[in-house]
Amino acid sequence: MGVKHFGAGVAALVLLGSSGCSRQEAGFAEPQSPSGAPGVSSPLASASSPAHPASLSIDPCELVSAEDLADVGEFETEYQEGGGSRYCVWQEGFESGGNGFSFSVGVRDSQGIDAVRDIGGGVDPTEVNQRPAVKTEDPVSGDCMLAVKVSDSSRIDVTVLGEDGDGDSCGLAEVIAGMVEPRLPELP
């Protein structure tokens, strides 16, 4: 799942994410779509208990829709499990003129943002649409992982692979997390 070239589609993703932000308000752009649009999930109910965390009801492949990425390119999705998470990988197809850019969004039902491990550049607290988050970047490869809080013991991970440290993988992870966050359950 290596990414070696950031292309025009990726630049469009950054522009798409930043176009909804005003100059006076900090945060991340939220996708704008009419209520009930296909592929757009409504925020999940906030009712959960320690025995049944709200994150269990989250399908990682429903957190980013084809409509969210329509201005960027055509992406194929693949659901996977492993390493303590359920995740979905989005891969931009070469046959549709894409460059193979990929990213993943994972759900960790038993690890909160305080359990994020440093991948080389430190773990920095941040926010996504006023929701607590942390990010970590590998300064050599440029890989970035941004973890968004679902509860004290669960989180969503957005991972973007870097281009040997030359790309803006954390900027892209922030844009994607900004699309994902409105679809998460309310914080307990």
mmCIF file with all atom_site columns, C-alpha atoms in Angstrom:
data_model
loop_
_atom_site.group_PDB
_atom_site.id
_atom_site.type_symbol
_atom_site.label_atom_id
_atom_site.label_alt_id
_atom_site.label_comp_id
_atom_site.label_asym_id
_atom_site.label_entity_id
_atom_site.label_seq_id
_atom_site.pdbx_PDB_ins_code
_atom_site.Cartn_x
_atom_site.Cartn_y
_atom_site.Cartn_z
_atom_site.occupancy
_atom_site.B_iso_or_equiv
_atom_site.pdbx_formal_charge
_atom_site.auth_seq_id
_atom_site.auth_comp_id
_atom_site.auth_asym_id
_atom_site.auth_atom_id
_atom_site.pdbx_PDB_model_num
ATOM 1   C CA . MET A 1 1   ? 0.000   0.000  0.000   1.00 0.00 ? 1   MET A CA 1
ATOM 2   C CA . GLY A 1 2   ? 2.862   2.358  -0.747  1.00 0.00 ? 2   GLY A CA 1
ATOM 3   C CA . VAL A 1 3   ? 2.297   5.827  -2.069  1.00 0.00 ? 3   VAL A CA 1
ATOM 4   C CA . LYS A 1 4   ? 5.128   7.355  -4.011  1.00 0.00 ? 4   LYS A CA 1
ATOM 5   C CA . HIS A 1 5   ? 3.506   10.241 -5.889  1.00 0.00 ? 5   HIS A CA 1
ATOM 6   C CA . PHE A 1 6   ? 1.224   12.990 -4.680  1.00 0.00 ? 6   PHE A CA 1
ATOM 7   C CA . GLY A 1 7   ? -0.668  14.244 -7.709  1.00 0.00 ? 7   GLY A CA 1
ATOM 8   C CA . ALA A 1 8   ? -3.192  16.804 -8.847  1.00 0.00 ? 8   ALA A CA 1
ATOM 9   C CA . GLY A 1 9   ? -5.981  14.757 -7.246  1.00 0.00 ? 9   GLY A CA 1
ATOM 10  C CA . VAL A 1 10  ? -4.313  15.044 -3.873  1.00 0.00 ? 10  VAL A CA 1
ATOM 11  C CA . ALA A 1 11  ? -3.903  18.789 -4.310  1.00 0.00 ? 11  ALA A CA 1
ATOM 12  C CA . ALA A 1 12  ? -7.615  18.937 -5.112  1.00 0.00 ? 12  ALA A CA 1
ATOM 13  C CA . LEU A 1 13  ? -8.329  17.060 -1.868  1.00 0.00 ? 13  LEU A CA 1
ATOM 14  C CA . VAL A 1 14  ? -6.450  19.717 0.096   1.00 0.00 ? 14  VAL A CA 1
ATOM 15  C CA . LEU A 1 15  ? -8.273  22.496 -1.753  1.00 0.00 ? 15  LEU A CA 1
ATOM 16  C CA . LEU A 1 16  ? -11.598 20.728 -1.287  1.00 0.00 ? 16  LEU A CA 1
ATOM 17  C CA . GLY A 1 17  ? -10.996 20.500 2.465   1.00 0.00 ? 17  GLY A CA 1
ATOM 18  C CA . SER A 1 18  ? -9.823  24.062 2.868   1.00 0.00 ? 18  SER A CA 1
ATOM 19  C CA . SER A 1 19  ? -12.440 25.734 0.671   1.00 0.00 ? 19  SER A CA 1
ATOM 20  C CA . GLY A 1 20  ? -15.080 25.556 3.400   1.00 0.00 ? 20  GLY A CA 1
ATOM 21  C CA . CYS A 1 21  ? -13.048 27.401 6.037   1.00 0.00 ? 21  CYS A CA 1
ATOM 22  C CA . SER A 1 22  ? -13.502 31.066 6.754   1.00 0.00 ? 22  SER A CA 1
ATOM 23  C CA . ARG A 1 23  ? -10.569 33.301 7.578   1.00 0.00 ? 23  ARG A CA 1
ATOM 24  C CA . GLN A 1 24  ? -11.883 34.062 11.038  1.00 0.00 ? 24  GLN A CA 1
ATOM 25  C CA . GLU A 1 25  ? -12.677 30.553 12.240  1.00 0.00 ? 25  GLU A CA 1
ATOM 26  C CA . ALA A 1 26  ? -10.034 27.917 12.851  1.00 0.00 ? 26  ALA A CA 1
ATOM 27  C CA . GLY A 1 27  ? -10.822 24.275 12.218  1.00 0.00 ? 27  GLY A CA 1
ATOM 28  C CA . PHE A 1 28  ? -11.357 21.902 9.363   1.00 0.00 ? 28  PHE A CA 1
ATOM 29  C CA . ALA A 1 29  ? -13.845 22.109 6.538   1.00 0.00 ? 29  ALA A CA 1
ATOM 30  C CA . GLU A 1 30  ? -16.926 19.964 6.797   1.00 0.00 ? 30  GLU A CA 1
ATOM 31  C CA . PRO A 1 31  ? -18.367 18.460 3.621   1.00 0.00 ? 31  PRO A CA 1
ATOM 32  C CA . GLN A 1 32  ? -21.525 20.221 2.522   1.00 0.00 ? 32  GLN A CA 1
ATOM 33  C CA . SER A 1 33  ? -24.348 18.055 1.194   1.00 0.00 ? 33  SER A CA 1
ATOM 34  C CA . PRO A 1 34  ? -28.106 18.049 1.356   1.00 0.00 ? 34  PRO A CA 1
ATOM 35  C CA . SER A 1 35  ? -29.700 16.079 4.169   1.00 0.00 ? 35  SER A CA 1
ATOM 36  C CA . GLY A 1 36  ? -30.217 12.474 3.252   1.00 0.00 ? 36  GLY A CA 1
ATOM 37  C CA . ALA A 1 37  ? -27.771 12.495 0.339   1.00 0.00 ? 37  ALA A CA 1
ATOM 38  C CA . PRO A 1 38  ? -26.659 8.996  -0.661  1.00 0.00 ? 38  PRO A CA 1
ATOM 39  C CA . GLY A 1 39  ? -23.421 7.866  0.925   1.00 0.00 ? 39  GLY A CA 1
ATOM 40  C CA . VAL A 1 40  ? -23.570 10.449 3.707   1.00 0.00 ? 40  VAL A CA 1
ATOM 41  C CA . SER A 1 41  ? -24.105 8.897  7.118   1.00 0.00 ? 41  SER A CA 1
ATOM 42  C CA . SER A 1 42  ? -25.791 10.761 9.892   1.00 0.00 ? 42  SER A CA 1
ATOM 43  C CA . PRO A 1 43  ? -23.935 11.071 13.186  1.00 0.00 ? 43  PRO A CA 1
ATOM 44  C CA . LEU A 1 44  ? -24.354 7.956  15.278  1.00 0.00 ? 44  LEU A CA 1
ATOM 45  C CA . ALA A 1 45  ? -26.191 7.907  18.576  1.00 0.00 ? 45  ALA A CA 1
ATOM 46  C CA . SER A 1 46  ? -24.091 8.780  21.580  1.00 0.00 ? 46  SER A CA 1
ATOM 47  C CA . ALA A 1 47  ? -25.523 6.060  23.850  1.00 0.00 ? 47  ALA A CA 1
ATOM 48  C CA . SER A 1 48  ? -22.819 3.628  24.856  1.00 0.00 ? 48  SER A CA 1
ATOM 49  C CA . SER A 1 49  ? -21.548 1.805  27.871  1.00 0.00 ? 49  SER A CA 1
ATOM 50  C CA . PRO A 1 50  ? -18.057 0.595  28.749  1.00 0.00 ? 50  PRO A CA 1
ATOM 51  C CA . ALA A 1 51  ? -19.183 -2.943 27.798  1.00 0.00 ? 51  ALA A CA 1
ATOM 52  C CA . HIS A 1 52  ? -20.497 -1.743 24.427  1.00 0.00 ? 52  HIS A CA 1
ATOM 53  C CA . PRO A 1 53  ? -18.535 1.286  23.150  1.00 0.00 ? 53  PRO A CA 1
ATOM 54  C CA . ALA A 1 54  ? -20.192 3.489  20.524  1.00 0.00 ? 54  ALA A CA 1
ATOM 55  C CA . SER A 1 55  ? -17.250 2.811  18.201  1.00 0.00 ? 55  SER A CA 1
ATOM 56  C CA . LEU A 1 56  ? -18.484 -0.768 17.658  1.00 0.00 ? 56  LEU A CA 1
ATOM 57  C CA . SER A 1 57  ? -21.304 0.590  15.494  1.00 0.00 ? 57  SER A CA 1
ATOM 58  C CA . ILE A 1 58  ? -18.926 2.516  13.207  1.00 0.00 ? 58  ILE A CA 1
ATOM 59  C CA . ASP A 1 59  ? -18.195 1.084  9.758   1.00 0.00 ? 59  ASP A CA 1
ATOM 60  C CA . PRO A 1 60  ? -14.867 2.628  8.703   1.00 0.00 ? 60  PRO A CA 1
ATOM 61  C CA . CYS A 1 61  ? -15.798 2.337  5.007   1.00 0.00 ? 61  CYS A CA 1
ATOM 62  C CA . GLU A 1 62  ? -18.819 4.608  5.557   1.00 0.00 ? 62  GLU A CA 1
ATOM 63  C CA . LEU A 1 63  ? -16.804 7.449  7.102   1.00 0.00 ? 63  LEU A CA 1
ATOM 64  C CA . VAL A 1 64  ? -15.690 8.865  3.726   1.00 0.00 ? 64  VAL A CA 1
ATOM 65  C CA . SER A 1 65  ? -18.111 8.765  0.791   1.00 0.00 ? 65  SER A CA 1
ATOM 66  C CA . ALA A 1 66  ? -17.584 8.765  -2.960  1.00 0.00 ? 66  ALA A CA 1
ATOM 67  C CA . GLU A 1 67  ? -19.288 12.181 -2.962  1.00 0.00 ? 67  GLU A CA 1
ATOM 68  C CA . ASP A 1 68  ? -16.655 13.494 -0.534  1.00 0.00 ? 68  ASP A CA 1
ATOM 69  C CA . LEU A 1 69  ? -13.934 12.503 -3.009  1.00 0.00 ? 69  LEU A CA 1
ATOM 70  C CA . ALA A 1 70  ? -15.755 13.234 -6.287  1.00 0.00 ? 70  ALA A CA 1
ATOM 71  C CA . ASP A 1 71  ? -13.673 16.359 -7.036  1.00 0.00 ? 71  ASP A CA 1
ATOM 72  C CA . VAL A 1 72  ? -10.457 14.452 -6.332  1.00 0.00 ? 72  VAL A CA 1
ATOM 73  C CA . GLY A 1 73  ? -10.845 11.252 -8.310  1.00 0.00 ? 73  GLY A CA 1
ATOM 74  C CA . GLU A 1 74  ? -12.279 7.780  -8.262  1.00 0.00 ? 74  GLU A CA 1
ATOM 75  C CA . PHE A 1 75  ? -11.249 5.632  -5.326  1.00 0.00 ? 75  PHE A CA 1
ATOM 76  C CA . GLU A 1 76  ? -11.713 1.938  -4.676  1.00 0.00 ? 76  GLU A CA 1
ATOM 77  C CA . THR A 1 77  ? -12.299 0.904  -1.079  1.00 0.00 ? 77  THR A CA 1
ATOM 78  C CA . GLU A 1 78  ? -11.249 -2.248 0.722   1.00 0.00 ? 78  GLU A CA 1
ATOM 79  C CA . TYR A 1 79  ? -12.277 -3.281 4.238   1.00 0.00 ? 79  TYR A CA 1
ATOM 80  C CA . GLN A 1 80  ? -9.578  -4.951 6.348   1.00 0.00 ? 80  GLN A CA 1
ATOM 81  C CA . GLU A 1 81  ? -8.945  -5.992 9.938   1.00 0.00 ? 81  GLU A CA 1
ATOM 82  C CA . GLY A 1 82  ? -5.672  -6.301 11.795  1.00 0.00 ? 82  GLY A CA 1
ATOM 83  C CA . GLY A 1 83  ? -3.402  -4.780 14.385  1.00 0.00 ? 83  GLY A CA 1
ATOM 84  C CA . GLY A 1 84  ? -6.275  -4.143 16.801  1.00 0.00 ? 84  GLY A CA 1
ATOM 85  C CA . SER A 1 85  ? -8.405  -2.171 14.339  1.00 0.00 ? 85  SER A CA 1
ATOM 86  C CA . ARG A 1 86  ? -11.045 -2.412 11.658  1.00 0.00 ? 86  ARG A CA 1
ATOM 87  C CA . TYR A 1 87  ? -10.082 -0.170 8.767   1.00 0.00 ? 87  TYR A CA 1
ATOM 88  C CA . CYS A 1 88  ? -10.870 0.819  5.241   1.00 0.00 ? 88  CYS A CA 1
ATOM 89  C CA . VAL A 1 89  ? -8.301  1.682  2.582   1.00 0.00 ? 89  VAL A CA 1
ATOM 90  C CA . TRP A 1 90  ? -9.129  4.128  -0.219  1.00 0.00 ? 90  TRP A CA 1
ATOM 91  C CA . GLN A 1 91  ? -6.949  3.692  -3.323  1.00 0.00 ? 91  GLN A CA 1
ATOM 92  C CA . GLU A 1 92  ? -7.162  6.082  -6.280  1.00 0.00 ? 92  GLU A CA 1
ATOM 93  C CA . GLY A 1 93  ? -7.307  3.987  -9.439  1.00 0.00 ? 93  GLY A CA 1
ATOM 94  C CA . PHE A 1 94  ? -4.684  4.254  -12.150 1.00 0.00 ? 94  PHE A CA 1
ATOM 95  C CA . GLU A 1 95  ? -7.259  3.353  -14.809 1.00 0.00 ? 95  GLU A CA 1
ATOM 96  C CA . SER A 1 96  ? -9.275  6.510  -14.057 1.00 0.00 ? 96  SER A CA 1
ATOM 97  C CA . GLY A 1 97  ? -6.218  8.718  -14.519 1.00 0.00 ? 97  GLY A CA 1
ATOM 98  C CA . GLY A 1 98  ? -5.221  8.661  -10.838 1.00 0.00 ? 98  GLY A CA 1
ATOM 99  C CA . ASN A 1 99  ? -1.733  8.202  -9.487  1.00 0.00 ? 99  ASN A CA 1
ATOM 100 C CA . GLY A 1 100 ? -2.437  5.466  -6.955  1.00 0.00 ? 100 GLY A CA 1
ATOM 101 C CA . PHE A 1 101 ? -2.711  7.771  -3.916  1.00 0.00 ? 101 PHE A CA 1
ATOM 102 C CA . SER A 1 102 ? -4.150  5.914  -0.936  1.00 0.00 ? 102 SER A CA 1
ATOM 103 C CA . PHE A 1 103 ? -5.166  6.555  2.646   1.00 0.00 ? 103 PHE A CA 1
ATOM 104 C CA . SER A 1 104 ? -6.870  4.588  5.388   1.00 0.00 ? 104 SER A CA 1
ATOM 105 C CA . VAL A 1 105 ? -9.378  5.241  8.144   1.00 0.00 ? 105 VAL A CA 1
ATOM 106 C CA . GLY A 1 106 ? -9.402  2.799  11.046  1.00 0.00 ? 106 GLY A CA 1
ATOM 107 C CA . VAL A 1 107 ? -11.566 2.239  14.093  1.00 0.00 ? 107 VAL A CA 1
ATOM 108 C CA . ARG A 1 108 ? -9.887  1.194  17.342  1.00 0.00 ? 108 ARG A CA 1
ATOM 109 C CA . ASP A 1 109 ? -12.521 0.034  19.805  1.00 0.00 ? 109 ASP A CA 1
ATOM 110 C CA . SER A 1 110 ? -10.172 -0.483 22.763  1.00 0.00 ? 110 SER A CA 1
ATOM 111 C CA . GLN A 1 111 ? -7.498  2.218  22.399  1.00 0.00 ? 111 GLN A CA 1
ATOM 112 C CA . GLY A 1 112 ? -8.017  5.912  23.015  1.00 0.00 ? 112 GLY A CA 1
ATOM 113 C CA . ILE A 1 113 ? -5.924  8.795  21.696  1.00 0.00 ? 113 ILE A CA 1
ATOM 114 C CA . ASP A 1 114 ? -3.688  8.555  24.779  1.00 0.00 ? 114 ASP A CA 1
ATOM 115 C CA . ALA A 1 115 ? -2.424  5.179  23.465  1.00 0.00 ? 115 ALA A CA 1
ATOM 116 C CA . VAL A 1 116 ? -1.066  6.571  20.168  1.00 0.00 ? 116 VAL A CA 1
ATOM 117 C CA . ARG A 1 117 ? 2.571   5.599  19.702  1.00 0.00 ? 117 ARG A CA 1
ATOM 118 C CA . ASP A 1 118 ? 5.147   8.039  18.397  1.00 0.00 ? 118 ASP A CA 1
ATOM 119 C CA . ILE A 1 119 ? 6.271   7.106  14.858  1.00 0.00 ? 119 ILE A CA 1
ATOM 120 C CA . GLY A 1 120 ? 9.296   9.385  14.969  1.00 0.00 ? 120 GLY A CA 1
ATOM 121 C CA . GLY A 1 121 ? 8.342   13.049 15.202  1.00 0.00 ? 121 GLY A CA 1
ATOM 122 C CA . GLY A 1 122 ? 6.540   13.113 18.542  1.00 0.00 ? 122 GLY A CA 1
ATOM 123 C CA . VAL A 1 123 ? 2.845   12.907 19.404  1.00 0.00 ? 123 VAL A CA 1
ATOM 124 C CA . ASP A 1 124 ? 1.220   16.325 19.229  1.00 0.00 ? 124 ASP A CA 1
ATOM 125 C CA . PRO A 1 125 ? -2.216  17.185 20.633  1.00 0.00 ? 125 PRO A CA 1
ATOM 126 C CA . THR A 1 126 ? -4.572  18.880 18.187  1.00 0.00 ? 126 THR A CA 1
ATOM 127 C CA . GLU A 1 127 ? -8.294  19.168 17.461  1.00 0.00 ? 127 GLU A CA 1
ATOM 128 C CA . VAL A 1 128 ? -10.541 18.244 14.565  1.00 0.00 ? 128 VAL A CA 1
ATOM 129 C CA . ASN A 1 129 ? -13.685 20.385 14.550  1.00 0.00 ? 129 ASN A CA 1
ATOM 130 C CA . GLN A 1 130 ? -13.173 21.024 18.294  1.00 0.00 ? 130 GLN A CA 1
ATOM 131 C CA . ARG A 1 131 ? -12.860 17.255 18.988  1.00 0.00 ? 131 ARG A CA 1
ATOM 132 C CA . PRO A 1 132 ? -9.663  16.150 20.782  1.00 0.00 ? 132 PRO A CA 1
ATOM 133 C CA . ALA A 1 133 ? -7.110  14.455 18.556  1.00 0.00 ? 133 ALA A CA 1
ATOM 134 C CA . VAL A 1 134 ? -3.393  13.726 18.337  1.00 0.00 ? 134 VAL A CA 1
ATOM 135 C CA . LYS A 1 135 ? -1.073  13.368 15.372  1.00 0.00 ? 135 LYS A CA 1
ATOM 136 C CA . THR A 1 136 ? 2.295   11.806 14.795  1.00 0.00 ? 136 THR A CA 1
ATOM 137 C CA . GLU A 1 137 ? 4.523   11.969 11.732  1.00 0.00 ? 137 GLU A CA 1
ATOM 138 C CA . ASP A 1 138 ? 7.570   10.019 10.616  1.00 0.00 ? 138 ASP A CA 1
ATOM 139 C CA . PRO A 1 139 ? 10.097  12.741 9.645   1.00 0.00 ? 139 PRO A CA 1
ATOM 140 C CA . VAL A 1 140 ? 11.947  10.379 7.275   1.00 0.00 ? 140 VAL A CA 1
ATOM 141 C CA . SER A 1 141 ? 9.092   8.828  5.272   1.00 0.00 ? 141 SER A CA 1
ATOM 142 C CA . GLY A 1 142 ? 6.560   11.607 5.839   1.00 0.00 ? 142 GLY A CA 1
ATOM 143 C CA . ASP A 1 143 ? 3.903   9.092  6.947   1.00 0.00 ? 143 ASP A CA 1
ATOM 144 C CA . CYS A 1 144 ? 1.276   10.709 9.168   1.00 0.00 ? 144 CYS A CA 1
ATOM 145 C CA . MET A 1 145 ? -1.332  9.283  11.511  1.00 0.00 ? 145 MET A CA 1
ATOM 146 C CA . LEU A 1 146 ? -4.020  11.481 13.046  1.00 0.00 ? 146 LEU A CA 1
ATOM 147 C CA . ALA A 1 147 ? -6.130  9.888  15.796  1.00 0.00 ? 147 ALA A CA 1
ATOM 148 C CA . VAL A 1 148 ? -9.537  11.397 16.628  1.00 0.00 ? 148 VAL A CA 1
ATOM 149 C CA . LYS A 1 149 ? -11.235 10.735 19.970  1.00 0.00 ? 149 LYS A CA 1
ATOM 150 C CA . VAL A 1 150 ? -14.477 8.730  19.980  1.00 0.00 ? 150 VAL A CA 1
ATOM 151 C CA . SER A 1 151 ? -14.344 7.989  23.725  1.00 0.00 ? 151 SER A CA 1
ATOM 152 C CA . ASP A 1 152 ? -11.674 7.636  26.406  1.00 0.00 ? 152 ASP A CA 1
ATOM 153 C CA . SER A 1 153 ? -11.077 4.090  25.179  1.00 0.00 ? 153 SER A CA 1
ATOM 154 C CA . SER A 1 154 ? -11.735 4.326  21.419  1.00 0.00 ? 154 SER A CA 1
ATOM 155 C CA . ARG A 1 155 ? -10.593 6.393  18.461  1.00 0.00 ? 155 ARG A CA 1
ATOM 156 C CA . ILE A 1 156 ? -10.533 6.793  14.681  1.00 0.00 ? 156 ILE A CA 1
ATOM 157 C CA . ASP A 1 157 ? -7.115  6.722  12.949  1.00 0.00 ? 157 ASP A CA 1
ATOM 158 C CA . VAL A 1 158 ? -6.575  8.527  9.646   1.00 0.00 ? 158 VAL A CA 1
ATOM 159 C CA . THR A 1 159 ? -3.321  7.400  8.023   1.00 0.00 ? 159 THR A CA 1
ATOM 160 C CA . VAL A 1 160 ? -1.673  8.962  4.977   1.00 0.00 ? 160 VAL A CA 1
ATOM 161 C CA . LEU A 1 161 ? 1.605   7.600  3.687   1.00 0.00 ? 161 LEU A CA 1
ATOM 162 C CA . GLY A 1 162 ? 4.257   10.178 2.893   1.00 0.00 ? 162 GLY A CA 1
ATOM 163 C CA . GLU A 1 163 ? 6.451   10.705 -0.113  1.00 0.00 ? 163 GLU A CA 1
ATOM 164 C CA . ASP A 1 164 ? 9.881   10.324 1.465   1.00 0.00 ? 164 ASP A CA 1
ATOM 165 C CA . GLY A 1 165 ? 9.175   13.327 3.687   1.00 0.00 ? 165 GLY A CA 1
ATOM 166 C CA . ASP A 1 166 ? 8.462   15.660 0.734   1.00 0.00 ? 166 ASP A CA 1
ATOM 167 C CA . GLY A 1 167 ? 4.637   15.658 0.815   1.00 0.00 ? 167 GLY A CA 1
ATOM 168 C CA . ASP A 1 168 ? 2.102   17.125 3.201   1.00 0.00 ? 168 ASP A CA 1
ATOM 169 C CA . SER A 1 169 ? 0.662   13.886 4.544   1.00 0.00 ? 169 SER A CA 1
ATOM 170 C CA . CYS A 1 170 ? -0.410  15.483 7.858   1.00 0.00 ? 170 CYS A CA 1
ATOM 171 C CA . GLY A 1 171 ? -2.222  18.260 5.985   1.00 0.00 ? 171 GLY A CA 1
ATOM 172 C CA . LEU A 1 172 ? -4.071  15.617 3.970   1.00 0.00 ? 172 LEU A CA 1
ATOM 173 C CA . ALA A 1 173 ? -4.827  13.608 7.129   1.00 0.00 ? 173 ALA A CA 1
ATOM 174 C CA . GLU A 1 174 ? -6.338  16.752 8.687   1.00 0.00 ? 174 GLU A CA 1
ATOM 175 C CA . VAL A 1 175 ? -8.591  17.313 5.652   1.00 0.00 ? 175 VAL A CA 1
ATOM 176 C CA . ILE A 1 176 ? -9.764  13.691 5.675   1.00 0.00 ? 176 ILE A CA 1
ATOM 177 C CA . ALA A 1 177 ? -10.316 13.768 9.453   1.00 0.00 ? 177 ALA A CA 1
ATOM 178 C CA . GLY A 1 178 ? -12.398 16.918 8.950   1.00 0.00 ? 178 GLY A CA 1
ATOM 179 C CA . MET A 1 179 ? -14.654 14.929 6.597   1.00 0.00 ? 179 MET A CA 1
ATOM 180 C CA . VAL A 1 180 ? -14.861 11.994 9.012   1.00 0.00 ? 180 VAL A CA 1
ATOM 181 C CA . GLU A 1 181 ? -15.487 13.815 12.304  1.00 0.00 ? 181 GLU A CA 1
ATOM 182 C CA . PRO A 1 182 ? -19.105 14.940 11.627  1.00 0.00 ? 182 PRO A CA 1
ATOM 183 C CA . ARG A 1 183 ? -20.033 11.270 11.139  1.00 0.00 ? 183 ARG A CA 1
ATOM 184 C CA . LEU A 1 184 ? -18.729 10.184 14.553  1.00 0.00 ? 184 LEU A CA 1
ATOM 185 C CA . PRO A 1 185 ? -20.885 9.673  17.642  1.00 0.00 ? 185 PRO A CA 1
ATOM 186 C CA . GLU A 1 186 ? -21.089 12.564 20.064  1.00 0.00 ? 186 GLU A CA 1
ATOM 187 C CA . LEU A 1 187 ? -18.431 12.523 22.755  1.00 0.00 ? 187 LEU A CA 1
ATOM 188 C CA . PRO A 1 188 ? -19.630 10.970 26.046  1.00 0.00 ? 188 PRO A CA 1
#
